[in-house]
PDB file of C-alpha atoms in Angstrom:
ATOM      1  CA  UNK A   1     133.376  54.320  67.648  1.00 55.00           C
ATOM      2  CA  UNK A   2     133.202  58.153  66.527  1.00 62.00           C
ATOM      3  CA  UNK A   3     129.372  57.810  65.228  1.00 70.00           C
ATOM      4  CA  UNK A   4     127.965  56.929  68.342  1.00 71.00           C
ATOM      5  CA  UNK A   5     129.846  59.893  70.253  1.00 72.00           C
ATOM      6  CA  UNK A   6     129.050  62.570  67.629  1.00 74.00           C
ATOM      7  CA  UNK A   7     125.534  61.412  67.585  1.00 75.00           C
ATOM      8  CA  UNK A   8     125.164  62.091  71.562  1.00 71.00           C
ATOM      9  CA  UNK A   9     126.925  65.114  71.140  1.00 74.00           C
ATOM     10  CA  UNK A  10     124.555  65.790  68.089  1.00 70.00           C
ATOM     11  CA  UNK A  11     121.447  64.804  71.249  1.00 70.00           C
ATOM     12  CA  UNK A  12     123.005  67.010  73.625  1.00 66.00           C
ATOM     13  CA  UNK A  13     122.884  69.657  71.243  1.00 65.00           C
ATOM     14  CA  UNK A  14     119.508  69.775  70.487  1.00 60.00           C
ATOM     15  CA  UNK A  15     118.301  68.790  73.986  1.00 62.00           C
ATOM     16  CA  UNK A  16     120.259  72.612  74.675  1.00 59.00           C
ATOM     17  CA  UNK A  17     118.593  74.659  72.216  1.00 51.00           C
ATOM     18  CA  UNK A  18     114.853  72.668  72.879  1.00 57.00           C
ATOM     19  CA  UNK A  19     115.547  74.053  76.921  1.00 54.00           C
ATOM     20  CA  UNK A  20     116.667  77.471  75.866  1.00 56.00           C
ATOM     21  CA  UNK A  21     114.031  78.053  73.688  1.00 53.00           C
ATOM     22  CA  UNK A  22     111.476  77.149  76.857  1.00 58.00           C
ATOM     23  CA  UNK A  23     113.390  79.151  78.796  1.00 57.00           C
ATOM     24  CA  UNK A  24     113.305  82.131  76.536  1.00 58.00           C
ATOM     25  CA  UNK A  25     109.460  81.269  76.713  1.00 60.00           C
ATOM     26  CA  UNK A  26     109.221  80.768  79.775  1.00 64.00           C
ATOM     27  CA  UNK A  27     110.482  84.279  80.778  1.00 60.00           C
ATOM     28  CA  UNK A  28     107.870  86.039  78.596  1.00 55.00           C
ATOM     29  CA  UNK A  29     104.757  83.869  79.981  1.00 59.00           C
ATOM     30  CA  UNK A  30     106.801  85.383  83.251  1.00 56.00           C
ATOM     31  CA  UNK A  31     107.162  89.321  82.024  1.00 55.00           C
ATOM     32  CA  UNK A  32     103.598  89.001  80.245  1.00 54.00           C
ATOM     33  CA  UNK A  33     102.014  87.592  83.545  1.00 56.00           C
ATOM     34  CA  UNK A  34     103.454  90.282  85.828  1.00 54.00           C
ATOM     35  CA  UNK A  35     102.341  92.865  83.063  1.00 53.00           C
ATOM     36  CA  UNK A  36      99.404  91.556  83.481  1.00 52.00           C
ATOM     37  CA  UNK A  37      99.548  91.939  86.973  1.00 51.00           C
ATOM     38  CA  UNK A  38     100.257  95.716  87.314  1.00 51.00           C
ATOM     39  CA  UNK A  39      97.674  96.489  84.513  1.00 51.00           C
ATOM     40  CA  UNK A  40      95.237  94.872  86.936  1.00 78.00           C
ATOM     41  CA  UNK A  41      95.944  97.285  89.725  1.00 88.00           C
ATOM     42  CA  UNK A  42      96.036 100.333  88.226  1.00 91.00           C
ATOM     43  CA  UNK A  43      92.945 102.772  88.445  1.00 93.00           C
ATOM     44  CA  UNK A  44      92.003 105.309  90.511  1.00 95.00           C
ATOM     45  CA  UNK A  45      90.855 103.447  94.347  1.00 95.00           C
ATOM     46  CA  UNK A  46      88.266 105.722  96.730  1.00 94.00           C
ATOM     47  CA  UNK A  47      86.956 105.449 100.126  1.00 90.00           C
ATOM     48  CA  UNK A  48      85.768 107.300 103.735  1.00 87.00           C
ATOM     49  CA  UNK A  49      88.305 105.976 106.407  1.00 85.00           C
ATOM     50  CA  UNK A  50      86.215 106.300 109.559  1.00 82.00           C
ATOM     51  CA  UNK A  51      87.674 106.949 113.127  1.00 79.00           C
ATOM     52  CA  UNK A  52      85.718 107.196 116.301  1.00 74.00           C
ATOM     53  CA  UNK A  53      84.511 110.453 117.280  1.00 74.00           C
ATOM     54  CA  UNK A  54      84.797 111.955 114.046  1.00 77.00           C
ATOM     55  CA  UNK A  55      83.056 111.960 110.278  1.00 81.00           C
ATOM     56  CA  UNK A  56      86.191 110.251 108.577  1.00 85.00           C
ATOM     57  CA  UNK A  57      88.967 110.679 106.027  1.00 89.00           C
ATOM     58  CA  UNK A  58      88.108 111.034 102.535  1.00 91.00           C
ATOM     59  CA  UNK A  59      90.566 109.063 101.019  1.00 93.00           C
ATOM     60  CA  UNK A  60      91.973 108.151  97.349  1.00 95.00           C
ATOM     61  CA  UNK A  61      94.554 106.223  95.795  1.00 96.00           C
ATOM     62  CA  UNK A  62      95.643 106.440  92.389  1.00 96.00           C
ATOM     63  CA  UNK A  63      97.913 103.818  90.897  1.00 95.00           C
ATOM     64  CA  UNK A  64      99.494 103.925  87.040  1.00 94.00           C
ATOM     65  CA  UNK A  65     100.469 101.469  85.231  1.00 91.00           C
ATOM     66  CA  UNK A  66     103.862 103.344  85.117  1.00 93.00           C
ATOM     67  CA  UNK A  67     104.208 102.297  88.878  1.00 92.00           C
ATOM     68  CA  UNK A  68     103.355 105.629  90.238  1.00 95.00           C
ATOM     69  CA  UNK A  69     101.111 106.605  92.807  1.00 97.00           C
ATOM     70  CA  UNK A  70      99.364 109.681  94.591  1.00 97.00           C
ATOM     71  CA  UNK A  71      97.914 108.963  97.806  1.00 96.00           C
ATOM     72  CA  UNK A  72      95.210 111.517  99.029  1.00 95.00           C
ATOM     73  CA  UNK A  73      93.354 112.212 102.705  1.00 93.00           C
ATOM     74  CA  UNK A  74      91.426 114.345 103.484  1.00 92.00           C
ATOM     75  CA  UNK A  75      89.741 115.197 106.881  1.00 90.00           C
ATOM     76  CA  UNK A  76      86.254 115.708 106.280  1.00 89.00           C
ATOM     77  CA  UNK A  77      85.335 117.622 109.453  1.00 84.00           C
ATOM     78  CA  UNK A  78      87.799 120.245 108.398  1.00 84.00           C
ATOM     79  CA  UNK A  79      88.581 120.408 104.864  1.00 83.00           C
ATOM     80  CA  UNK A  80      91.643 122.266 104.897  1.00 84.00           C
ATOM     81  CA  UNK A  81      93.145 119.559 106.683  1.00 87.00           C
ATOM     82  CA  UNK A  82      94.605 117.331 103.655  1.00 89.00           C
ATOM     83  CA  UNK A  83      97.600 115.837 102.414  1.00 91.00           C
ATOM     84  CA  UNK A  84      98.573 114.534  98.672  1.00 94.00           C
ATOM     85  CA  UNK A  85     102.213 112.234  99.085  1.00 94.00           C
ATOM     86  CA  UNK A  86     103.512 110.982  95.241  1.00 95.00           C
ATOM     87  CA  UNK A  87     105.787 108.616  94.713  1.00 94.00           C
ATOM     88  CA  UNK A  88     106.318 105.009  92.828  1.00 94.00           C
ATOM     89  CA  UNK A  89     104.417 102.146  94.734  1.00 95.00           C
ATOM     90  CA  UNK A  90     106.123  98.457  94.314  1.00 95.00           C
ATOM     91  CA  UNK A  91     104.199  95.183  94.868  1.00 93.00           C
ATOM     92  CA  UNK A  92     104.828  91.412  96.370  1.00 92.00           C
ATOM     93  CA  UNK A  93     102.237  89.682  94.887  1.00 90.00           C
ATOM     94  CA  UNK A  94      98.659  91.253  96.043  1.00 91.00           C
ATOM     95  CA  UNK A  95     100.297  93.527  98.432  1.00 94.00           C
ATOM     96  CA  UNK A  96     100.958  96.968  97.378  1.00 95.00           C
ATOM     97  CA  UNK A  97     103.632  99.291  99.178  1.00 96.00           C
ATOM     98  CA  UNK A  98     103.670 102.797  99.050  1.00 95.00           C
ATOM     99  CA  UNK A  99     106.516 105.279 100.983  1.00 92.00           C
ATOM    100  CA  UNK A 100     104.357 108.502 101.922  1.00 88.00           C
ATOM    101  CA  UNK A 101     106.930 111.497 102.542  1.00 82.00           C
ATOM    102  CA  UNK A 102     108.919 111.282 105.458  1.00 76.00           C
ATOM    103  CA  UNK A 103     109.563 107.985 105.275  1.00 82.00           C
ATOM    104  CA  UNK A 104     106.377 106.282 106.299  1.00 84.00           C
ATOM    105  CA  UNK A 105     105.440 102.702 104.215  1.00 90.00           C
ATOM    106  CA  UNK A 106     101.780 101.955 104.106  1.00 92.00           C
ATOM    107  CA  UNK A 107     100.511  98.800 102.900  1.00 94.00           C
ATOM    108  CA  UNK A 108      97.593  97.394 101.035  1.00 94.00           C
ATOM    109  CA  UNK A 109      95.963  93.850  99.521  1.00 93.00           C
ATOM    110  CA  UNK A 110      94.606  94.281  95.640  1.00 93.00           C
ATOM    111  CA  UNK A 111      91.380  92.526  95.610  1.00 90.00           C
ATOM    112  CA  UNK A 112      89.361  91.977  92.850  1.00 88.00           C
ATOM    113  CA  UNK A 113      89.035  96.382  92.010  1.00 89.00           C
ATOM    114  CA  UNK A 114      89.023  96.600  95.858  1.00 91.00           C
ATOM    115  CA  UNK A 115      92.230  97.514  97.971  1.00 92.00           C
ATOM    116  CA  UNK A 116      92.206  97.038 101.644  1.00 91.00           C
ATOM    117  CA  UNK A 117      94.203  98.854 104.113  1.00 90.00           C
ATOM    118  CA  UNK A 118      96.729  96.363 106.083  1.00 91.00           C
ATOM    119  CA  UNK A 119      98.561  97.566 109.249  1.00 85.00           C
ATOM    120  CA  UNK A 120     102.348  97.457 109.138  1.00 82.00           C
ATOM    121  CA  UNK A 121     101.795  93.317 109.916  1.00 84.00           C
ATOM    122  CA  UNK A 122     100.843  93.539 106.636  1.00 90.00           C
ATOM    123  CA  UNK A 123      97.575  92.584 107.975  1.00 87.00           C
ATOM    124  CA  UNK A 124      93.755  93.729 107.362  1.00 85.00           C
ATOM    125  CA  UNK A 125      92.597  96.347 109.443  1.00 79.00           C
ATOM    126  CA  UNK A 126      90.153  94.935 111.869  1.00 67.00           C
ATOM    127  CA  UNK A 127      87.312  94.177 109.498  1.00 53.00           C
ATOM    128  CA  UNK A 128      84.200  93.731 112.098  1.00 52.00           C
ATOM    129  CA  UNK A 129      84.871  97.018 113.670  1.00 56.00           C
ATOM    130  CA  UNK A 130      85.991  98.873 110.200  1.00 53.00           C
ATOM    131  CA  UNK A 131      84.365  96.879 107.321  1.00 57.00           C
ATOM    132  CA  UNK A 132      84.517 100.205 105.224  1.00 60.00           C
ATOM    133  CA  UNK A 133      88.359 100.270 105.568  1.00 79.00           C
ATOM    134  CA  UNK A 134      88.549  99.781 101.702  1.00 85.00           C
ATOM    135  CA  UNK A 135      89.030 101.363  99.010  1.00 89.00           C
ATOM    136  CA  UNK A 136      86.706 100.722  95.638  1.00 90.00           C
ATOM    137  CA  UNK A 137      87.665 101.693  92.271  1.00 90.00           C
ATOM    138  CA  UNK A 138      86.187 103.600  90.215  1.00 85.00           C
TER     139      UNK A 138
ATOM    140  CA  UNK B   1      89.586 129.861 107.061  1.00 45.00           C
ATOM    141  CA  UNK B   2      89.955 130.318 110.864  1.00 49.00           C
ATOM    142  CA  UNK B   3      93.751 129.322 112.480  1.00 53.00           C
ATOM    143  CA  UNK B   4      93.871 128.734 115.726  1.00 59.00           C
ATOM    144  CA  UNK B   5      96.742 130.456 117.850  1.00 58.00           C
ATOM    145  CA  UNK B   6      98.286 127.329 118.401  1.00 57.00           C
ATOM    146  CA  UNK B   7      98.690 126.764 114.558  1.00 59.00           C
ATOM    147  CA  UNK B   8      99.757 130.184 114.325  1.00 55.00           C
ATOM    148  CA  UNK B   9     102.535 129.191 116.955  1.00 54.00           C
ATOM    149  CA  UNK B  10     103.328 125.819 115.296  1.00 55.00           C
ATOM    150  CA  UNK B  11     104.313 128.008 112.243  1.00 55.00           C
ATOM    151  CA  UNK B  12     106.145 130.438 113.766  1.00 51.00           C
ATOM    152  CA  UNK B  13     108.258 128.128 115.714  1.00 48.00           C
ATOM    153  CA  UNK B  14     108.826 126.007 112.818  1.00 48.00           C
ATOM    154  CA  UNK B  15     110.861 128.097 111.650  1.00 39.00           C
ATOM    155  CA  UNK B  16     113.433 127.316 113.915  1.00 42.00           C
ATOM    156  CA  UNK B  17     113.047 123.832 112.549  1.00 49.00           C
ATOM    157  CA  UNK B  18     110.774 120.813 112.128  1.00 80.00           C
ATOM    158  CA  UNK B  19     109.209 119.040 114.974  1.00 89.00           C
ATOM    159  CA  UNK B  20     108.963 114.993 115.150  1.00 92.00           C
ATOM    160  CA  UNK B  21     106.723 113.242 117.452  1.00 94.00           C
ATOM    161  CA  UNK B  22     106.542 109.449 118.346  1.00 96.00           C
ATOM    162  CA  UNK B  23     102.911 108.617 118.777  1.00 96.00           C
ATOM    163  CA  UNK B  24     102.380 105.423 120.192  1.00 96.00           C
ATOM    164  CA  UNK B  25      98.641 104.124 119.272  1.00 93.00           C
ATOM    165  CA  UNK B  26      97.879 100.734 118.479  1.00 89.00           C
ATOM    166  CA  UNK B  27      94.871 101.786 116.847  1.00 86.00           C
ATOM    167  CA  UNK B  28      94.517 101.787 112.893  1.00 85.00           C
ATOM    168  CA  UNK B  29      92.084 104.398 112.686  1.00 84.00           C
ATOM    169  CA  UNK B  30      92.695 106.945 115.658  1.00 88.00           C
ATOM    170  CA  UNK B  31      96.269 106.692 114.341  1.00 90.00           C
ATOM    171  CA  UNK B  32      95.682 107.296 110.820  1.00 89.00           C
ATOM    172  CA  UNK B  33      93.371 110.859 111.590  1.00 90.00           C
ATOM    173  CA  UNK B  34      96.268 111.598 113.983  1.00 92.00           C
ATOM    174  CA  UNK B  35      98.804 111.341 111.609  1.00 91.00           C
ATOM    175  CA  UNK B  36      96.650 113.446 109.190  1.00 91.00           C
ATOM    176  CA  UNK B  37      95.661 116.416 111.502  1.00 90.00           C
ATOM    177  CA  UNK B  38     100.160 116.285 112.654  1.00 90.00           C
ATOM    178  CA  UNK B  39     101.567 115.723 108.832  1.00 87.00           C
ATOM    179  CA  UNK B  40      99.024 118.569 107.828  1.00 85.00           C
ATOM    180  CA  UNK B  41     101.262 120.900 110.332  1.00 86.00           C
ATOM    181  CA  UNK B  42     104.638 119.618 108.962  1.00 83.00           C
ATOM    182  CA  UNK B  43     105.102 117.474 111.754  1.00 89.00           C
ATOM    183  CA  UNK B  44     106.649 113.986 111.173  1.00 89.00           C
ATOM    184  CA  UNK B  45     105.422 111.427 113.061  1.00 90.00           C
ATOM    185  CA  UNK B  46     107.299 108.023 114.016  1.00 91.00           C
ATOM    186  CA  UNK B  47     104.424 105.631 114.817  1.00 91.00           C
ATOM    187  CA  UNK B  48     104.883 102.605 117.540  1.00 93.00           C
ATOM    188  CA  UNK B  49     102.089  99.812 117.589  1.00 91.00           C
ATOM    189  CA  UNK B  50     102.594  98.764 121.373  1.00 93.00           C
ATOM    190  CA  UNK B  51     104.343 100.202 124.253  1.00 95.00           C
ATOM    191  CA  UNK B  52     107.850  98.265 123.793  1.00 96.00           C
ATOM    192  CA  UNK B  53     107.806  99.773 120.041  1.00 95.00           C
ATOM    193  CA  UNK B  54     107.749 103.003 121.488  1.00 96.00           C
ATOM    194  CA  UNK B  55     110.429 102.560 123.560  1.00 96.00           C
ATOM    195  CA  UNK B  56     112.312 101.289 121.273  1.00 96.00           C
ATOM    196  CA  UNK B  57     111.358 104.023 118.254  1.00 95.00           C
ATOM    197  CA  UNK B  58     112.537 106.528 121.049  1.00 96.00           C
ATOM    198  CA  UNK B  59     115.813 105.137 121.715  1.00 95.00           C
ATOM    199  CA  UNK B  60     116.320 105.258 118.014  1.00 94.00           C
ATOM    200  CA  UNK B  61     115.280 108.676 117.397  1.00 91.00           C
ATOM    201  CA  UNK B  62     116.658 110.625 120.679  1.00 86.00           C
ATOM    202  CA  UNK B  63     115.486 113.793 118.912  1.00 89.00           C
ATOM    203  CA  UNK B  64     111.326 113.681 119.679  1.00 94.00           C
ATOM    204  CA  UNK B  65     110.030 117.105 120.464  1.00 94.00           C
ATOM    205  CA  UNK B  66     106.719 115.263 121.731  1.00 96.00           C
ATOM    206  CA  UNK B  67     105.361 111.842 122.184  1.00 97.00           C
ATOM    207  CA  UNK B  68     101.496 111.333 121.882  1.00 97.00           C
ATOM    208  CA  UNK B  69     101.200 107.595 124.311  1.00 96.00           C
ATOM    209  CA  UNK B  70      98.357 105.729 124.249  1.00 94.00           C
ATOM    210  CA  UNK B  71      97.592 104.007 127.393  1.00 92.00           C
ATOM    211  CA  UNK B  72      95.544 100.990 126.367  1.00 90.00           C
ATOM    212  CA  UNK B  73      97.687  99.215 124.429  1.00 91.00           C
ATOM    213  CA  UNK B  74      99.032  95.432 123.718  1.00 90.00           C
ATOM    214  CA  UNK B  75     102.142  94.101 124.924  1.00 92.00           C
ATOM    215  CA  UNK B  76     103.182  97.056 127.043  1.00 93.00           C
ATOM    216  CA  UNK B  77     101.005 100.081 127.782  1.00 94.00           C
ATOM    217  CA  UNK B  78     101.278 103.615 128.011  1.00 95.00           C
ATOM    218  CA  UNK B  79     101.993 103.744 131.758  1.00 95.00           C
ATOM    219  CA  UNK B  80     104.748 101.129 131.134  1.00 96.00           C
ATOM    220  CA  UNK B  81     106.020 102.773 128.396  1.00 97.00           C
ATOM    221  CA  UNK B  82     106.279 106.254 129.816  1.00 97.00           C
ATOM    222  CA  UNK B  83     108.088 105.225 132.915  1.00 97.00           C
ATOM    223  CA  UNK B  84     110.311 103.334 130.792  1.00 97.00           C
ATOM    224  CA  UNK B  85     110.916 106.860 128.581  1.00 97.00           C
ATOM    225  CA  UNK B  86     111.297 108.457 131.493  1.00 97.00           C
ATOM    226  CA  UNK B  87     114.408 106.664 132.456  1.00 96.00           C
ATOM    227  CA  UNK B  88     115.757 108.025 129.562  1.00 95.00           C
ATOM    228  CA  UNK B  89     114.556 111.395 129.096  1.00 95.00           C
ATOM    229  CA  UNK B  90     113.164 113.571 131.923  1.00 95.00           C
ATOM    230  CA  UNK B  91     112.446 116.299 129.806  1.00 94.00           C
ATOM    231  CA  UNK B  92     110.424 115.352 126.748  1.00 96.00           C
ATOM    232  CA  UNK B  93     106.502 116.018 126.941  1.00 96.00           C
ATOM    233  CA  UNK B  94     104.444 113.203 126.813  1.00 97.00           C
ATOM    234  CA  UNK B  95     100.710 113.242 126.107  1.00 96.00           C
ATOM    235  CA  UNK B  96      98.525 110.927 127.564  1.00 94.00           C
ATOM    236  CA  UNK B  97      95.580 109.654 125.150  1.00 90.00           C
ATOM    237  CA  UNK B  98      93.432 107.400 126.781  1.00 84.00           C
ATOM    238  CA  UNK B  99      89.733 106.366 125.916  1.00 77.00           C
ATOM    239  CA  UNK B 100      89.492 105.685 129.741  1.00 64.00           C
ATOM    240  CA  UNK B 101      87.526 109.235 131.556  1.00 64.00           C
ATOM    241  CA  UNK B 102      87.456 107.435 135.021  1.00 67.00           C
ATOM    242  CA  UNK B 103      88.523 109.412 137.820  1.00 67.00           C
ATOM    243  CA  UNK B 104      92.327 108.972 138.585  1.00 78.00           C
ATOM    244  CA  UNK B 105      93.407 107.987 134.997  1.00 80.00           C
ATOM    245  CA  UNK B 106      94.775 112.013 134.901  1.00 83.00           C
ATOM    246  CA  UNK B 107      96.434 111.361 137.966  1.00 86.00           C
ATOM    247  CA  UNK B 108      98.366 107.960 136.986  1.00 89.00           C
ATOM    248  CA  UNK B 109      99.452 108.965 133.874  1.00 91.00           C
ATOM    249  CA  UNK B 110     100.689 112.038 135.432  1.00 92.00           C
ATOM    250  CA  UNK B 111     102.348 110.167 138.273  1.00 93.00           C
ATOM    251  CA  UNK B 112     103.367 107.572 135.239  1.00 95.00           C
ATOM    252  CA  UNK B 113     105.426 110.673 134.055  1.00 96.00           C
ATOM    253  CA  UNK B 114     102.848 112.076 131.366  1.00 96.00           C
ATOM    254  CA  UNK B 115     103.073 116.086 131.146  1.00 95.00           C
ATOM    255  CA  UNK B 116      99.749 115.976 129.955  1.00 92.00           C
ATOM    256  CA  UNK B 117      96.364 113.877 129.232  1.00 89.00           C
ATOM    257  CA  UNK B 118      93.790 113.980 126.103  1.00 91.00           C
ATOM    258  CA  UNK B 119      90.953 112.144 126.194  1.00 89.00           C
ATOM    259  CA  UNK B 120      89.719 110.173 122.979  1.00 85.00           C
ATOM    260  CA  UNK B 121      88.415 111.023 120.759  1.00 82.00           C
ATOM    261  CA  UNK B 122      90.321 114.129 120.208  1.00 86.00           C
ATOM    262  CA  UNK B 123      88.942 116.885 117.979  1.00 85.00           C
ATOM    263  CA  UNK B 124      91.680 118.162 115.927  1.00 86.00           C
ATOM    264  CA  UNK B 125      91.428 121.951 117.283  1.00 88.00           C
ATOM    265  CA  UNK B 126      92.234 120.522 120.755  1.00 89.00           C
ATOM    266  CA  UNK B 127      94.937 118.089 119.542  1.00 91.00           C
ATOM    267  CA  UNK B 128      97.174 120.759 118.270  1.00 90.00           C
ATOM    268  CA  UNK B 129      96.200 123.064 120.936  1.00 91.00           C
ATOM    269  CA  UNK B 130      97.509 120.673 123.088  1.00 92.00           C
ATOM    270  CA  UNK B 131     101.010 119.720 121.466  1.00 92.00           C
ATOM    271  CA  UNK B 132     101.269 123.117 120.204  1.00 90.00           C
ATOM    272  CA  UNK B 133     101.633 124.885 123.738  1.00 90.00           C
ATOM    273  CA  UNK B 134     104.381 122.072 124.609  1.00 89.00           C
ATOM    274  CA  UNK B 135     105.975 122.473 121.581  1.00 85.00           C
ATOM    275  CA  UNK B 136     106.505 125.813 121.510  1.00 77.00           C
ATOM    276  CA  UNK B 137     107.333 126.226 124.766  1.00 70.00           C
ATOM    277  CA  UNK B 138     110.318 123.557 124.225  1.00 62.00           C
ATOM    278  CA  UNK B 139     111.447 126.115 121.293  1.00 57.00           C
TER     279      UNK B 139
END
């Protein structure tokens, strides 16, 4: 009667360590996936913003790997007008989130060494009146 | 580099403490170079989408030297929206910025409750020419 019981309990056993050591695999496909992610955002992102009436914003985002950003515009009718915000960007998925000083969040999609600017919907900027509201990297 | 008076003020009175404006402006791009040619004068900006937003933003942030309204906008416009301030503040200057140059547009935003009107687009030297005189002149 004991045999057959310490045999299942001998089953349940190894049925335990067999699922912890996919979990424990599991989790690293998970870490080296995401890793993978960030490493394929980072770079440094450029583009003119335009606006009507005016020559546009010269405009540049830098992402690290180390989750920082800086987050340059600059008006190019009048140079001196320009701002640089720091800071650490997070992500959900391809969007990427940045909090400029005072507070503001600005949003953007990573796509494919392109990022494009998404309003507050978290939505692309109206692409058939502003196709250049992207950013390239470089 | 050539500073206009107004900036000149805008310094000077800053110094009595930061300014905040609500600008209302539903669109992406006039938004984004106002927020640029405002942050670049240490002024924060709180920025509504629609004309409810605005209203809202302002009930949540009863300290706005200055609101920049746009008129055209989704949900609620700027008219709307400034009569709807109104009721709450009588005293805070609010900028009309419309596209629209038709004869009378001054004169319903005004009668809306604006304090004053921009037309778009706005060159930056006028912008802060503009909120610069009300701002200092609330300091």
């Amino acid at each position: 009667m004991k045999s057959p019981l310490i045999i299942l309990l001998l089953l349940l056993f190894f049925h335990s360590c067999k699922w912890n050591i996919n979990s424990e695999s599991d989790s690293f496909r998970i870490k080296t996936e995401q890793q993978k992610i960030v490493e394929e955002v980072d770079g440094d992102y450029h583009g003119i913003l335009p606006y009507p009436g005016g020559v546009g914003i010269r405009t540049t985002l830098i992402l690290r790997k180390d989750s920082t950003f800086i987050f340059r515009t600059e008006n190019l009718e009048d140079r001196n007008i320009k701002m640089v915000d720091e800071g650490i960007y997070s992500r959900e998925g391809d969007i990427i989130i940045i909090t400029l000083k005072g507070g503001e969040k600005k949003y953007f999609e990573a796509d494919n060494g392109k990022i494009h600017c998404l309003n507050n919907k978290r939505q692309r900027v109206d692409v058939s009146r502003w196709s250049q509201y992207t950013l390239v990297r470089r | 580099m050539i500073i206009s008076e107004s900036e000149i003020a805008l310094k000077e009175s800053r110094i009595k403490g930061s300014f905040r404006m609500l600008l209302a402006e539903d669109d992406y791009a006039n938004a984004e170079y106002v927020k640029l040619v405002v942050r670049h004068q240490d002024i924060a900006v709180i920025h509504a989408k629609n004309g409810a937003e605005a209203i809202e933003l302002f009930k949540n942030n009863p300290l706005v030297d200055i609101v920049l309204m746009d008129i055209k906008m989704p949900i609620m416009d700027g008219y709307e929206a400034t009569r709807e301030i109104r009721k709450l503040n009588q005293d805070v200057p609010i900028i009309a910025l419309t596209a629209f140059a038709l004869d009378g547009d001054k004169e319903k935003a005004i009668s809306a409750g604006c304090t004053g009107y921009l037309t778009k687009p706005v060159g930056k030297d006028m912008l802060l020419s503009v909120i610069g005189s009300y701002l200092v002149r609330g300091r």
